[in-house]
Tab-separated table of C-alpha atoms in Angstrom:
chain	number	residue	atom	x	y	z
Q	1	MET	CA	43.938	-110.174	75.631
Q	2	ASP	CA	45.824	-108.805	71.943
Q	3	ASP	CA	43.724	-105.716	72.706
Q	4	THR	CA	44.941	-105.079	75.793
Q	5	PHE	CA	48.128	-106.458	75.365
Q	6	ASP	CA	47.882	-103.359	72.472
Q	7	ILE	CA	46.208	-100.549	74.498
Q	8	PHE	CA	48.880	-100.901	76.538
Q	9	LEU	CA	51.406	-100.739	73.996
Q	10	LYS	CA	49.565	-97.584	72.654
Q	11	GLN	CA	50.476	-95.725	76.293
Q	12	ARG	CA	54.070	-95.967	75.223
Q	13	ALA	CA	54.928	-91.760	75.757
Q	14	VAL	CA	56.693	-89.642	73.809
Q	15	PRO	CA	58.025	-86.127	75.621
Q	16	LEU	CA	57.493	-83.056	72.953
Q	17	PRO	CA	60.425	-81.554	71.984
Q	18	ARG	CA	61.691	-78.431	72.566
Q	19	SER	CA	59.965	-75.291	71.797
Q	20	ASN	CA	61.988	-73.383	69.801
Q	21	LEU	CA	63.364	-77.054	68.048
Q	22	ALA	CA	62.246	-76.260	64.160
Q	23	GLU	CA	62.655	-72.428	64.143
Q	24	SER	CA	66.893	-73.668	65.786
Q	25	ILE	CA	67.148	-75.776	63.087
Q	26	ILE	CA	65.343	-73.158	60.243
Q	27	ALA	CA	67.803	-71.163	61.912
Q	28	ALA	CA	70.765	-73.213	61.284
Q	29	ALA	CA	70.416	-74.141	57.825
Q	30	LYS	CA	70.403	-70.113	56.439
Q	31	PRO	CA	74.205	-70.427	56.472
Q	32	ARG	CA	74.656	-73.906	55.297
Q	33	ARG	CA	73.218	-72.786	51.658
Q	34	PRO	CA	73.558	-69.542	49.453
Q	35	ALA	CA	70.326	-67.882	47.570
Q	36	VAL	CA	70.169	-69.301	44.220
Q	37	ARG	CA	70.466	-66.052	42.242
Q	38	ARG	CA	67.794	-65.349	39.657
Q	39	ALA	CA	69.066	-66.938	36.177
Q	40	GLY	CA	69.907	-63.511	34.077
Q	41	PHE	CA	69.317	-62.773	30.259
Q	42	LEU	CA	73.290	-64.040	29.535
Q	43	ASP	CA	72.807	-67.169	32.210
Q	44	MET	CA	69.629	-67.276	29.763
Q	45	LEU	CA	71.704	-67.216	26.755
Q	46	SER	CA	74.749	-69.245	27.721
Q	47	ASP	CA	71.651	-71.711	28.398
Q	48	LEU	CA	70.298	-72.374	24.901
Q	49	PHE	CA	74.127	-73.591	23.324
Q	50	VAL	CA	75.003	-75.982	26.521
Q	51	ILE	CA	75.424	-79.289	24.542
Q	52	PRO	CA	74.001	-82.049	26.554
Q	53	GLN	CA	75.690	-84.645	25.448
Q	54	PRO	CA	80.029	-83.165	24.852
Q	55	ALA	CA	81.143	-87.102	23.299
Q	56	PHE	CA	78.240	-87.700	21.180
Q	57	ALA	CA	78.278	-84.284	19.494
Q	58	MET	CA	81.747	-84.507	18.871
Q	59	VAL	CA	81.728	-87.879	17.508
Q	60	ALA	CA	78.053	-87.271	15.849
Q	61	VAL	CA	80.290	-84.045	13.568
Q	62	LEU	CA	83.016	-86.462	13.367
Q	63	VAL	CA	81.724	-88.917	11.651
Q	64	LEU	CA	79.134	-86.441	9.433
Q	65	GLY	CA	82.201	-84.548	8.379
Q	66	LEU	CA	83.969	-87.667	7.052
Q	67	THR	CA	81.021	-88.941	5.238
Q	68	LEU	CA	80.136	-86.020	3.624
Q	69	GLY	CA	84.596	-86.276	2.442
Q	70	THR	CA	84.132	-89.575	1.244
Q	71	TYR	CA	81.302	-89.205	-0.868
Q	72	TYR	CA	80.579	-85.640	-1.984
Q	73	LYS	CA	83.588	-84.180	-3.661
Q	74	VAL	CA	84.174	-80.368	-3.631
Q	75	ALA	CA	83.573	-79.490	-7.143
Q	76	GLN	CA	86.817	-77.795	-8.192
Q	77	PRO	CA	85.792	-75.054	-11.489
Q	78	GLU	CA	88.048	-75.794	-14.390
Q	79	PHE	CA	90.088	-72.620	-15.219
Q	80	PRO	CA	88.019	-71.366	-18.404
Q	81	GLU	CA	90.621	-71.221	-21.682
Q	82	THR	CA	89.414	-68.001	-22.047
Q	83	MET	CA	90.340	-67.004	-18.782
Q	84	GLN	CA	93.276	-69.150	-19.156
Q	85	ALA	CA	93.921	-66.955	-22.235
Q	86	ALA	CA	93.195	-64.135	-20.035
Q	87	TYR	CA	95.718	-64.249	-17.348
Q	88	ALA	CA	97.914	-65.225	-19.759
Q	89	SER	CA	98.077	-62.471	-22.102
Q	90	PHE	CA	97.676	-60.213	-18.636
Q	91	LEU	CA	101.507	-61.978	-17.713
Q	92	MET	CA	102.592	-61.114	-20.783
Q	93	ALA	CA	101.816	-57.305	-20.764
Q	94	GLU	CA	102.761	-57.058	-18.220
Q	95	GLY	CA	106.679	-58.127	-18.392
Q	96	GLY	CA	106.453	-56.138	-21.477
Q	97	THR	CA	105.452	-52.824	-18.556
Q	98	ASP	CA	108.102	-50.824	-18.238
Q	99	TYR	CA	107.736	-49.037	-15.207
Q	100	GLY	CA	108.736	-46.546	-15.825
Q	101	ASP	CA	105.755	-45.857	-17.698
Q	102	PHE	CA	103.418	-46.767	-14.489
Q	103	LEU	CA	105.770	-43.649	-12.999
R	1	MET	CA	53.249	-66.445	49.747
R	2	ALA	CA	49.826	-66.534	52.701
R	3	ASN	CA	48.957	-70.423	51.593
R	4	MET	CA	52.536	-71.389	51.740
R	5	ASP	CA	50.528	-73.569	54.426
R	6	GLU	CA	47.762	-75.434	52.881
R	7	GLU	CA	51.286	-76.399	50.002
R	8	THR	CA	51.421	-79.987	49.367
R	9	ASP	CA	54.810	-81.277	51.341
R	10	GLU	CA	56.191	-81.807	47.414
R	11	SER	CA	55.500	-78.545	46.127
R	12	LEU	CA	57.023	-77.372	48.922
R	13	LEU	CA	59.875	-79.399	47.941
R	14	GLY	CA	60.667	-78.396	44.127
R	15	ARG	CA	61.111	-74.812	45.966
R	16	ILE	CA	63.089	-75.537	48.398
R	17	VAL	CA	65.249	-76.833	45.752
R	18	ASP	CA	65.326	-73.428	44.085
R	19	GLY	CA	66.342	-72.158	47.832
R	20	ASP	CA	63.665	-70.604	48.638
R	21	GLN	CA	63.692	-70.387	52.814
R	22	GLN	CA	60.480	-69.604	53.147
R	23	ALA	CA	59.409	-72.871	51.505
R	24	PHE	CA	61.987	-75.075	54.380
R	25	ALA	CA	60.684	-72.939	57.145
R	26	SER	CA	57.248	-74.119	56.432
R	27	LEU	CA	58.030	-78.099	55.753
R	28	VAL	CA	59.813	-77.718	59.277
R	29	ARG	CA	57.637	-76.406	61.149
R	30	ARG	CA	55.366	-78.987	59.778
R	31	HIS	CA	57.129	-81.980	60.483
R	32	THR	CA	59.687	-81.411	62.979
R	33	ARG	CA	56.980	-82.530	65.747
R	34	ARG	CA	56.129	-85.735	64.035
R	35	PHE	CA	59.369	-86.421	62.676
R	36	HIS	CA	61.159	-85.764	67.004
R	37	ALA	CA	58.632	-88.644	67.744
R	38	ALA	CA	59.703	-90.967	65.650
R	39	ALA	CA	63.232	-90.346	66.711
R	40	TYR	CA	62.976	-90.891	70.364
R	41	ARG	CA	60.919	-93.897	68.937
R	42	MET	CA	63.539	-95.380	67.869
R	43	CYS	CA	66.920	-94.213	70.314
R	44	GLY	CA	64.562	-93.795	73.408
R	45	ASP	CA	66.429	-90.302	73.459
R	46	GLY	CA	65.235	-86.790	74.010
R	47	THR	CA	68.055	-84.597	73.399
R	48	GLU	CA	69.228	-87.695	70.789
R	49	SER	CA	66.123	-87.474	68.591
R	50	GLU	CA	66.487	-83.711	68.525
R	51	ASP	CA	69.821	-83.794	66.731
R	52	ILE	CA	68.592	-86.888	64.471
R	53	VAL	CA	65.421	-84.554	63.276
R	54	GLN	CA	68.120	-81.541	63.006
R	55	ASP	CA	70.954	-83.426	60.835
R	56	ALA	CA	68.042	-85.014	58.714
R	57	PHE	CA	66.133	-80.811	58.059
R	58	LEU	CA	69.797	-79.763	57.836
R	59	LYS	CA	70.732	-82.533	54.708
R	60	LEU	CA	67.423	-82.089	53.061
R	61	TRP	CA	67.827	-78.109	53.087
R	62	GLU	CA	71.689	-79.360	51.729
R	63	LYS	CA	70.938	-81.377	49.552
R	64	PRO	CA	67.106	-80.809	48.440
R	65	GLN	CA	67.869	-82.814	45.065
R	66	SER	CA	68.263	-86.379	47.262
R	67	TRP	CA	64.405	-86.458	47.454
R	68	ASN	CA	63.807	-87.747	43.862
R	69	ALA	CA	59.591	-86.410	43.164
R	70	ALA	CA	60.464	-88.367	40.264
R	71	LYS	CA	60.003	-91.650	41.698
R	72	GLY	CA	56.557	-90.864	43.114
R	73	VAL	CA	57.274	-91.596	46.578
R	74	LYS	CA	55.789	-89.262	49.103
R	75	PHE	CA	57.785	-86.882	51.138
R	76	THR	CA	57.030	-87.921	54.208
R	77	THR	CA	57.603	-91.749	53.055
R	78	TRP	CA	61.075	-90.616	52.252
R	79	PHE	CA	61.811	-88.593	54.974
R	80	TYR	CA	60.986	-91.216	57.784
R	81	ARG	CA	63.867	-93.529	56.181
R	82	VAL	CA	66.153	-90.709	56.694
R	83	VAL	CA	64.980	-90.108	60.430
R	84	THR	CA	64.746	-94.033	60.580
R	85	ASN	CA	68.547	-94.879	59.161
R	86	LEU	CA	69.580	-91.610	61.340
R	87	ALA	CA	68.201	-93.135	64.383
R	88	ILE	CA	69.951	-95.960	63.251
R	89	ASP	CA	73.431	-95.032	62.580
R	90	ARG	CA	73.648	-93.169	66.043
R	91	MET	CA	72.007	-95.920	68.051
R	92	ARG	CA	74.959	-98.424	67.094
R	93	LYS	CA	77.691	-95.549	68.193
R	94	LYS	CA	75.604	-95.716	71.421
R	95	LYS	CA	76.091	-97.223	74.118
R	96	ALA	CA	73.295	-99.401	74.921
R	97	LEU	CA	70.952	-98.874	78.184
R	98	PRO	CA	72.483	-101.343	80.943
R	99	ALA	CA	69.363	-103.886	81.590
R	100	GLY	CA	67.143	-103.029	84.519
R	101	ASP	CA	68.185	-99.565	84.541
R	102	ALA	CA	64.662	-97.533	83.786
R	103	MET	CA	62.909	-100.145	86.719
R	104	GLU	CA	65.628	-99.307	89.153
R	105	ARG	CA	65.572	-95.662	88.627
R	106	MET	CA	61.775	-95.361	90.136
R	107	VAL	CA	62.298	-97.233	93.399
R	108	ASP	CA	63.152	-94.663	96.265
R	109	THR	CA	60.117	-92.042	96.118
R	110	ALA	CA	58.439	-90.463	98.138
R	111	PRO	CA	56.108	-92.603	99.408
R	112	GLY	CA	52.430	-92.069	98.851
R	113	GLN	CA	53.266	-91.590	95.258
R	114	ASP	CA	52.378	-94.487	94.682
R	115	GLN	CA	50.379	-94.814	91.590
R	116	ALA	CA	52.398	-92.727	89.740
R	117	LEU	CA	54.792	-93.644	90.538
R	118	TYR	CA	53.645	-97.378	89.247
R	119	GLU	CA	52.865	-95.530	86.302
R	120	LYS	CA	56.364	-94.446	85.761
R	121	GLN	CA	57.176	-98.205	86.281
R	122	ARG	CA	55.317	-99.856	83.711
R	123	GLU	CA	56.514	-96.885	81.251
R	124	ASN	CA	59.694	-97.008	82.192
R	125	ALA	CA	59.771	-100.163	81.478
R	126	LEU	CA	58.018	-101.277	77.791
R	127	GLU	CA	60.441	-98.491	76.891
R	128	GLN	CA	63.278	-100.358	77.580
R	129	ALA	CA	61.707	-103.179	76.649
R	130	VAL	CA	60.849	-101.200	72.839
R	131	GLN	CA	64.702	-100.330	72.977
R	132	SER	CA	65.965	-104.231	73.641
R	133	LEU	CA	64.440	-105.593	70.342
R	134	PRO	CA	66.567	-106.098	67.792
R	135	GLU	CA	67.102	-102.879	64.959
R	136	ARG	CA	64.246	-104.332	62.306
R	137	GLN	CA	61.320	-105.186	64.745
R	138	LYS	CA	62.001	-101.999	66.589
R	139	THR	CA	61.766	-100.104	63.352
R	140	ALA	CA	58.828	-102.301	61.950
R	141	LEU	CA	57.006	-101.806	65.513
R	142	ASN	CA	57.701	-97.864	65.612
R	143	LEU	CA	56.807	-97.666	61.732
R	144	CYS	CA	53.547	-99.685	61.417
R	145	PHE	CA	51.803	-98.867	65.528
R	146	TYR	CA	53.737	-96.206	66.299
R	147	GLU	CA	53.227	-93.917	63.234
R	148	GLU	CA	50.460	-95.733	61.905
R	149	LEU	CA	52.046	-95.876	58.036
R	150	SER	CA	50.302	-98.736	56.131
R	151	ASN	CA	52.192	-102.396	55.388
R	152	ARG	CA	53.326	-101.394	52.043
R	153	GLU	CA	54.339	-97.635	53.582
R	154	ALA	CA	57.155	-99.702	55.850
R	155	ALA	CA	57.981	-101.998	54.173
R	156	ASP	CA	58.905	-99.483	51.706
R	157	ILE	CA	60.675	-97.655	53.804
R	158	MET	CA	62.896	-100.758	55.537
R	159	GLY	CA	63.059	-102.496	52.378
R	160	VAL	CA	61.702	-105.756	52.755
R	161	SER	CA	58.585	-107.219	51.133
R	162	VAL	CA	54.899	-107.055	53.503
R	163	LYS	CA	55.438	-110.627	54.445
R	164	ALA	CA	58.861	-109.581	56.540
R	165	LEU	CA	57.295	-107.006	57.869
R	166	GLU	CA	54.417	-108.433	59.350
R	167	SER	CA	56.567	-111.690	60.013
R	168	LEU	CA	59.229	-108.526	61.720
R	169	LEU	CA	55.703	-106.968	63.199
R	170	ILE	CA	54.411	-110.385	65.015
R	171	ARG	CA	58.205	-111.226	66.704
R	172	ALA	CA	58.541	-107.738	67.731
R	173	LYS	CA	54.753	-107.370	69.896
R	174	ALA	CA	55.805	-111.878	71.582
R	175	ALA	CA	59.110	-110.138	72.235
R	176	LEU	CA	57.703	-107.065	73.523
R	177	LYS	CA	54.942	-109.687	75.410
R	178	ASP	CA	57.571	-112.582	77.136
R	179	GLU	CA	59.959	-109.798	77.907
R	180	LEU	CA	57.095	-107.465	79.870
R	181	THR	CA	55.632	-110.379	81.964
R	182	ARG	CA	59.314	-112.452	82.456
R	183	LYS	CA	59.281	-108.435	84.017
R	184	GLY	CA	56.247	-109.130	85.915
R	185	VAL	CA	55.144	-105.536	84.003
R	186	LEU	CA	51.619	-106.778	82.229
R	187	GLY	CA	48.533	-107.684	84.627
R	188	MET	CA	49.587	-106.826	87.828
R	189	PRO	CA	47.981	-104.936	90.239
R	190	PRO	CA	50.212	-101.579	91.765
R	191	ALA	CA	49.618	-102.883	95.526
R	192	ARG	CA	51.828	-105.917	94.468
R	193	ARG	CA	54.646	-103.404	92.152
R	194	VAL	CA	55.374	-101.058	94.671
R	195	SER	CA	56.410	-101.161	97.562
R	196	HIS	CA	59.504	-100.281	100.453
R	197	GLY	CA	59.412	-102.955	102.989
């Protein structure tokens, strides 16, 4: 009985769609989305510099900067005495120079 | 391009994401009839089912990323879900056919066509009985019995367990049998069914 019933159920008919349905769908789709532009050289170049997670990158740079700033003192070169003396003598010399000497 | 007909659906979809219209055309030509039938079985209306298939394909064209290859779902399985959901949405908006309409439509045709009339009445009664099933029972029946998907696939499409799907199927068939028996469609010879006087 179940087999007979299944056979009967299978007789349920489905009408064919109109013959040009697929083509009309294709035609309707064309204006809906612009064609994707092929990536040029500049696009590829700019893609190289895209930061995937900007917020994460900024935080990482900030933490790194603070760490370096705290633990590594930037070397301040001692002003050498010889240089200091040379600078003083230069100033002295400049002080004793009359502008007329240059002219 | 010559081998586009041999490409898998998933490969075509990869190119549709890049805006390849030829790939889209190929996919549409390949599946329109199949999904039109699926839509028709859900809503029982030829024009409506054409609109449903068109809507589904246009949604795919506009947002091809909505099909996610990474999830490992076959295109057809995913698209059955899209078409089924669109059909359900439309059915909810549309008023249901009044009961008995399909049988009454065929009563006053010319004599001499008894057998054809009888067959048509049975078809209409069956269609009406299927359409009057609860939504989930009808979807389960359409996907498993008519579209011949596996229980696993149909369960995935409907978002239920395989057990629940099997239960829906059993209930759908039982309800159909009851309804068709009640209407006298099952097991009646044509001579008794069709009378004009």
